[in-house]
Amino acid sequence: MKKLIFLSTTGLFLMFSCQQKTTATVETNAAVPDTIATPKKEEKLVMNDAEAILARKEVPILCYHNIKDFPASAGEMTKTYTVKPAAFSEQMKALADAGYQSILPDQLYDYLVYNKPLPAKPVMITFDDTRGEQYSIGAAEMKKHNFKGVFFVMTVSIDRPNYLSTTAIKNLSDAGNCIAAHTWDHHMVTKYAGEDWNTQLVKPKAKLEEIIGKPITNFAYPFGLWNKEAIPEIKKSGYKMAYTLSTKRDSIDPLFTIRRMIVSGNWSTDRMMESMKTTFVNAK
């Protein structure tokens, strides 16, 4: 009898345990969703044509060369292409106080081509000719206002005295600035033929990409001079945009004739701010 009671009790215990396990399994399975969310399709971007790009409001783009002191007796070329350090500092502060925010070429491209938004008051700050003080003074002053710049480098000058070093170029890029090409040795694009395109466009691009480890997709014409024959070669070399000075944009290739304004060392800060408005009359 005792044996029979023991077997009955054991059987009830095992049955009750199995029921508990079954119930737990059902509750766990019930918590697993029986459907899988379908991922959203990426929005297909439509590129603007030349007419639509030209209809977009321009962004003020400033162009600096030398940032150093010069005497009152300096020649007009020096005064035009050189801004004193104190003046540059004052100009950056004036831009910041007026609510301007710096943008870089990728942002400009997306704005012009895909209608993507920009800050309410955008400005692009660019530097030509690879001068060393653009790093030691220019980048340092811009950093105070959270500005980033575009540095157009002619590769023949890299690591020469008073010019940007390889290390400086890499540091500028790593800090979020844009490194761009300005030919090998600053010869006018309008004079190129044969091997010149490779020497002045392709090799500098490759050299800069080797230094910073990123694609180089922007190019500035020496002296701001360009012709229609140059644009297909620039495109073929892998550039997305090219920059002139204050001349009219091309109606067919506006992305390769983007306008900039040289900031003269003869100007006061107020004059510089006013020149931005008159040069880019339809600016954002």
Short mmCIF file of C-alpha atoms in Angstrom, two decimals:
data_model
loop_
_atom_site.label_atom_id
_atom_site.label_comp_id
_atom_site.label_asym_id
_atom_site.label_seq_id
_atom_site.Cartn_x
_atom_site.Cartn_y
_atom_site.Cartn_z
CA MET A 1 0.00 0.00 0.00
CA LYS A 2 2.80 2.40 0.94
CA LYS A 3 4.48 1.61 -2.36
CA LEU A 4 1.27 2.36 -4.26
CA ILE A 5 0.82 5.70 -2.44
CA PHE A 6 4.48 6.65 -3.21
CA LEU A 7 4.09 5.92 -6.93
CA SER A 8 0.84 7.89 -7.10
CA THR A 9 2.42 10.87 -5.37
CA THR A 10 5.45 10.77 -7.63
CA GLY A 11 3.27 10.64 -10.72
CA LEU A 12 1.26 13.66 -9.61
CA PHE A 13 4.50 15.59 -8.89
CA LEU A 14 5.96 14.83 -12.35
CA MET A 15 2.69 15.72 -14.08
CA PHE A 16 2.46 19.01 -12.17
CA SER A 17 6.11 19.83 -13.05
CA CYS A 18 5.52 19.17 -16.74
CA GLN A 19 2.49 21.44 -16.71
CA GLN A 20 4.57 24.24 -15.18
CA LYS A 21 7.27 23.85 -17.84
CA THR A 22 4.69 23.79 -20.62
CA THR A 23 3.04 26.94 -19.28
CA ALA A 24 6.38 28.76 -19.03
CA THR A 25 7.25 27.78 -22.59
CA VAL A 26 3.95 29.09 -23.91
CA GLU A 27 4.37 32.42 -22.10
CA THR A 28 7.89 32.86 -23.48
CA ASN A 29 6.80 32.10 -27.02
CA ALA A 30 3.83 34.46 -26.72
CA ALA A 31 6.21 37.37 -26.13
CA VAL A 32 7.91 36.91 -29.53
CA PRO A 33 6.32 39.10 -32.25
CA ASP A 34 4.86 37.12 -35.12
CA THR A 35 5.62 39.82 -37.73
CA ILE A 36 8.87 41.49 -38.92
CA ALA A 37 8.87 45.24 -39.69
CA THR A 38 9.53 46.03 -43.32
CA PRO A 39 12.51 48.45 -43.67
CA LYS A 40 11.68 51.83 -45.20
CA LYS A 41 12.83 52.42 -48.72
CA GLU A 42 15.50 55.08 -49.15
CA GLU A 43 14.25 58.27 -50.73
CA LYS A 44 15.52 58.65 -54.28
CA LEU A 45 17.25 62.00 -54.78
CA VAL A 46 16.65 63.89 -58.00
CA MET A 47 19.49 66.11 -59.23
CA ASN A 48 18.81 69.70 -60.22
CA ASP A 49 19.70 70.72 -63.75
CA ALA A 50 21.86 73.77 -64.50
CA GLU A 51 18.88 76.12 -64.65
CA ALA A 52 17.63 74.99 -61.23
CA ILE A 53 21.12 75.31 -59.73
CA LEU A 54 21.45 78.86 -61.03
CA ALA A 55 18.04 79.70 -59.55
CA ARG A 56 19.21 78.80 -56.04
CA LYS A 57 20.31 81.72 -53.88
CA GLU A 58 24.07 82.11 -53.80
CA VAL A 59 26.13 81.49 -50.68
CA PRO A 60 28.75 84.17 -49.87
CA ILE A 61 32.21 82.65 -50.37
CA LEU A 62 35.25 84.56 -49.11
CA CYS A 63 38.73 84.05 -50.52
CA TYR A 64 41.85 84.82 -48.48
CA HIS A 65 45.50 84.53 -49.52
CA ASN A 66 48.14 85.92 -47.12
CA ILE A 67 47.50 86.70 -43.45
CA LYS A 68 50.39 88.82 -42.23
CA ASP A 69 51.36 92.37 -41.37
CA PHE A 70 52.59 94.72 -44.09
CA PRO A 71 53.84 98.33 -44.04
CA ALA A 72 51.93 101.30 -45.40
CA SER A 73 54.52 101.48 -48.19
CA ALA A 74 53.64 98.00 -49.49
CA GLY A 75 52.62 97.69 -53.12
CA GLU A 76 48.99 97.46 -54.20
CA MET A 77 49.25 93.75 -55.04
CA THR A 78 50.49 93.01 -51.51
CA LYS A 79 47.72 95.09 -49.98
CA THR A 80 45.05 93.45 -52.14
CA TYR A 81 46.11 89.87 -51.42
CA THR A 82 47.21 90.26 -47.79
CA VAL A 83 45.00 90.72 -44.73
CA LYS A 84 46.63 91.67 -41.45
CA PRO A 85 46.19 89.18 -38.59
CA ALA A 86 44.30 91.70 -36.45
CA ALA A 87 41.95 92.45 -39.35
CA PHE A 88 41.34 88.77 -40.02
CA SER A 89 40.52 88.21 -36.36
CA GLU A 90 38.10 91.14 -36.41
CA GLN A 91 36.43 89.86 -39.57
CA MET A 92 35.86 86.38 -38.15
CA LYS A 93 34.32 87.90 -35.01
CA ALA A 94 32.09 90.15 -37.11
CA LEU A 95 30.80 87.17 -39.09
CA ALA A 96 30.08 85.25 -35.89
CA ASP A 97 28.41 88.24 -34.21
CA ALA A 98 26.20 88.69 -37.29
CA GLY A 99 25.01 85.10 -36.98
CA TYR A 100 26.90 83.55 -39.89
CA GLN A 101 27.76 79.85 -39.78
CA SER A 102 30.51 78.37 -41.93
CA ILE A 103 29.68 75.63 -44.42
CA LEU A 104 31.88 73.28 -46.44
CA PRO A 105 31.73 72.18 -50.10
CA ASP A 106 29.75 68.98 -49.51
CA GLN A 107 27.00 71.06 -47.88
CA LEU A 108 27.06 73.54 -50.76
CA TYR A 109 26.85 70.73 -53.30
CA ASP A 110 23.86 69.12 -51.57
CA TYR A 111 22.16 72.52 -51.34
CA LEU A 112 22.65 73.35 -55.01
CA VAL A 113 22.05 69.90 -56.46
CA TYR A 114 19.52 68.31 -54.09
CA ASN A 115 17.86 71.36 -52.46
CA LYS A 116 19.05 70.30 -49.01
CA PRO A 117 18.85 72.95 -46.27
CA LEU A 118 21.67 75.18 -45.05
CA PRO A 119 22.02 77.33 -41.94
CA ALA A 120 19.99 80.56 -42.02
CA LYS A 121 23.13 82.63 -42.70
CA PRO A 122 25.77 80.46 -44.37
CA VAL A 123 29.24 81.57 -45.41
CA MET A 124 32.16 79.66 -46.89
CA ILE A 125 35.69 80.72 -45.91
CA THR A 126 38.39 79.69 -48.37
CA PHE A 127 42.17 80.07 -48.61
CA ASP A 128 44.35 79.92 -51.72
CA ASP A 129 48.05 79.33 -52.36
CA THR A 130 49.07 77.15 -49.38
CA ARG A 131 50.55 79.84 -47.14
CA GLY A 132 51.68 78.64 -43.70
CA GLU A 133 49.90 81.38 -41.75
CA GLN A 134 46.58 80.09 -43.04
CA TYR A 135 47.10 77.25 -40.56
CA SER A 136 48.92 79.01 -37.73
CA ILE A 137 46.70 82.13 -37.77
CA GLY A 138 43.68 81.48 -40.00
CA ALA A 139 42.57 78.11 -38.65
CA ALA A 140 43.30 79.17 -35.07
CA GLU A 141 41.12 82.27 -35.36
CA MET A 142 38.29 80.39 -37.06
CA LYS A 143 38.30 77.75 -34.33
CA LYS A 144 37.38 80.44 -31.76
CA HIS A 145 34.04 80.83 -33.56
CA ASN A 146 33.51 77.18 -34.50
CA PHE A 147 34.20 78.01 -38.16
CA LYS A 148 35.67 75.54 -40.64
CA GLY A 149 37.49 76.50 -43.84
CA VAL A 150 38.44 75.26 -47.30
CA PHE A 151 42.18 75.18 -48.05
CA PHE A 152 43.08 75.12 -51.76
CA VAL A 153 46.59 73.68 -51.96
CA MET A 154 49.11 73.92 -54.79
CA THR A 155 51.16 70.82 -54.18
CA VAL A 156 54.50 72.17 -55.42
CA SER A 157 54.65 74.31 -52.24
CA ILE A 158 54.01 71.61 -49.64
CA ASP A 159 56.74 71.49 -46.95
CA ARG A 160 58.57 74.52 -48.31
CA PRO A 161 59.47 77.36 -45.88
CA ASN A 162 56.45 79.59 -45.07
CA TYR A 163 54.05 77.19 -46.78
CA LEU A 164 51.77 74.48 -45.42
CA SER A 165 53.54 71.33 -44.30
CA THR A 166 52.28 67.80 -44.83
CA THR A 167 51.53 67.61 -41.11
CA ALA A 168 49.57 70.89 -41.14
CA ILE A 169 47.46 69.74 -44.09
CA LYS A 170 46.65 66.47 -42.33
CA ASN A 171 45.84 68.31 -39.09
CA LEU A 172 43.52 70.71 -40.90
CA SER A 173 41.66 67.81 -42.48
CA ASP A 174 41.45 65.85 -39.22
CA ALA A 175 40.01 68.94 -37.50
CA GLY A 176 37.09 68.97 -39.95
CA ASN A 177 38.31 71.48 -42.51
CA CYS A 178 38.20 70.74 -46.25
CA ILE A 179 41.40 70.22 -48.22
CA ALA A 180 41.07 70.95 -51.94
CA ALA A 181 43.29 71.26 -55.02
CA HIS A 182 44.78 74.41 -56.55
CA THR A 183 46.99 72.78 -59.25
CA TRP A 184 50.60 71.74 -58.92
CA ASP A 185 52.33 75.09 -59.51
CA HIS A 186 49.59 77.71 -60.12
CA HIS A 187 49.81 77.88 -63.91
CA MET A 188 46.69 79.20 -65.62
CA VAL A 189 44.22 76.53 -66.67
CA THR A 190 43.56 78.40 -69.91
CA LYS A 191 47.11 77.56 -71.05
CA TYR A 192 46.98 73.78 -70.49
CA ALA A 193 47.59 71.22 -73.22
CA GLY A 194 48.58 67.56 -73.41
CA GLU A 195 50.28 66.31 -70.25
CA ASP A 196 49.43 69.53 -68.36
CA TRP A 197 46.05 68.14 -67.37
CA ASN A 198 47.66 65.18 -65.65
CA THR A 199 50.37 67.32 -64.02
CA GLN A 200 48.05 70.05 -62.78
CA LEU A 201 44.81 68.19 -62.04
CA VAL A 202 45.31 64.44 -61.58
CA LYS A 203 48.64 64.25 -59.73
CA PRO A 204 47.85 67.00 -57.17
CA LYS A 205 44.55 65.29 -56.39
CA ALA A 206 46.31 61.97 -55.79
CA LYS A 207 49.01 63.63 -53.67
CA LEU A 208 46.51 65.33 -51.39
CA GLU A 209 44.42 62.18 -51.07
CA GLU A 210 47.55 60.33 -49.98
CA ILE A 211 48.16 62.94 -47.26
CA ILE A 212 44.67 63.17 -45.78
CA GLY A 213 43.24 59.74 -46.64
CA LYS A 214 40.04 61.24 -48.05
CA PRO A 215 38.75 62.04 -51.57
CA ILE A 216 39.65 65.43 -53.04
CA THR A 217 36.63 66.67 -54.98
CA ASN A 218 37.05 70.47 -55.14
CA PHE A 219 39.32 72.60 -57.30
CA ALA A 220 40.11 76.32 -57.52
CA TYR A 221 41.30 77.94 -60.77
CA PRO A 222 44.59 79.87 -60.44
CA PHE A 223 43.83 83.60 -60.73
CA GLY A 224 40.16 82.60 -61.02
CA LEU A 225 40.62 82.12 -64.79
CA TRP A 226 38.85 79.31 -66.65
CA ASN A 227 37.58 78.36 -70.10
CA LYS A 228 35.02 75.89 -71.42
CA GLU A 229 37.75 73.51 -72.60
CA ALA A 230 38.94 73.03 -69.01
CA ILE A 231 35.65 71.88 -67.51
CA PRO A 232 35.47 68.42 -69.18
CA GLU A 233 39.05 67.75 -68.06
CA ILE A 234 38.25 68.79 -64.49
CA LYS A 235 35.20 66.52 -64.45
CA LYS A 236 37.21 63.64 -65.91
CA SER A 237 39.81 64.08 -63.17
CA GLY A 238 37.19 63.38 -60.50
CA TYR A 239 36.28 66.83 -59.20
CA LYS A 240 32.65 67.65 -58.29
CA MET A 241 32.99 71.45 -58.14
CA ALA A 242 35.41 74.17 -59.25
CA TYR A 243 35.74 77.74 -58.02
CA THR A 244 36.45 81.00 -59.85
CA LEU A 245 36.49 84.52 -58.42
CA SER A 246 33.78 87.16 -58.90
CA THR A 247 33.02 86.47 -62.56
CA LYS A 248 29.66 85.32 -63.93
CA ARG A 249 28.77 81.64 -63.56
CA ASP A 250 28.54 79.46 -66.66
CA SER A 251 24.96 78.71 -67.73
CA ILE A 252 25.79 75.10 -68.62
CA ASP A 253 28.22 74.17 -65.84
CA PRO A 254 27.48 76.35 -62.79
CA LEU A 255 29.01 73.79 -60.44
CA PHE A 256 32.37 74.35 -62.13
CA THR A 257 32.20 78.14 -62.05
CA ILE A 258 31.28 78.83 -58.43
CA ARG A 259 31.90 82.46 -57.49
CA ARG A 260 34.14 83.70 -54.67
CA MET A 261 35.13 87.15 -53.42
CA ILE A 262 38.73 88.12 -52.63
CA VAL A 263 38.95 89.89 -49.27
CA SER A 264 41.29 92.85 -49.75
CA GLY A 265 43.78 94.01 -47.16
CA ASN A 266 42.69 97.56 -47.98
CA TRP A 267 39.23 96.98 -46.53
CA SER A 268 37.88 97.67 -43.09
CA THR A 269 35.72 95.00 -41.51
CA ASP A 270 32.60 97.03 -42.30
CA ARG A 271 33.69 97.27 -45.92
CA MET A 272 34.20 93.51 -46.06
CA MET A 273 30.73 92.83 -44.67
CA GLU A 274 29.18 95.30 -47.10
CA SER A 275 31.09 93.82 -50.05
CA MET A 276 29.61 90.42 -49.26
CA LYS A 277 26.14 91.86 -49.74
CA THR A 278 26.93 93.68 -52.99
CA THR A 279 28.93 90.82 -54.53
CA PHE A 280 26.36 88.15 -53.69
CA VAL A 281 23.26 90.23 -54.26
CA ASN A 282 20.87 87.28 -54.17
CA ALA A 283 22.61 85.54 -51.27
CA LYS A 284 20.79 83.57 -48.61
#
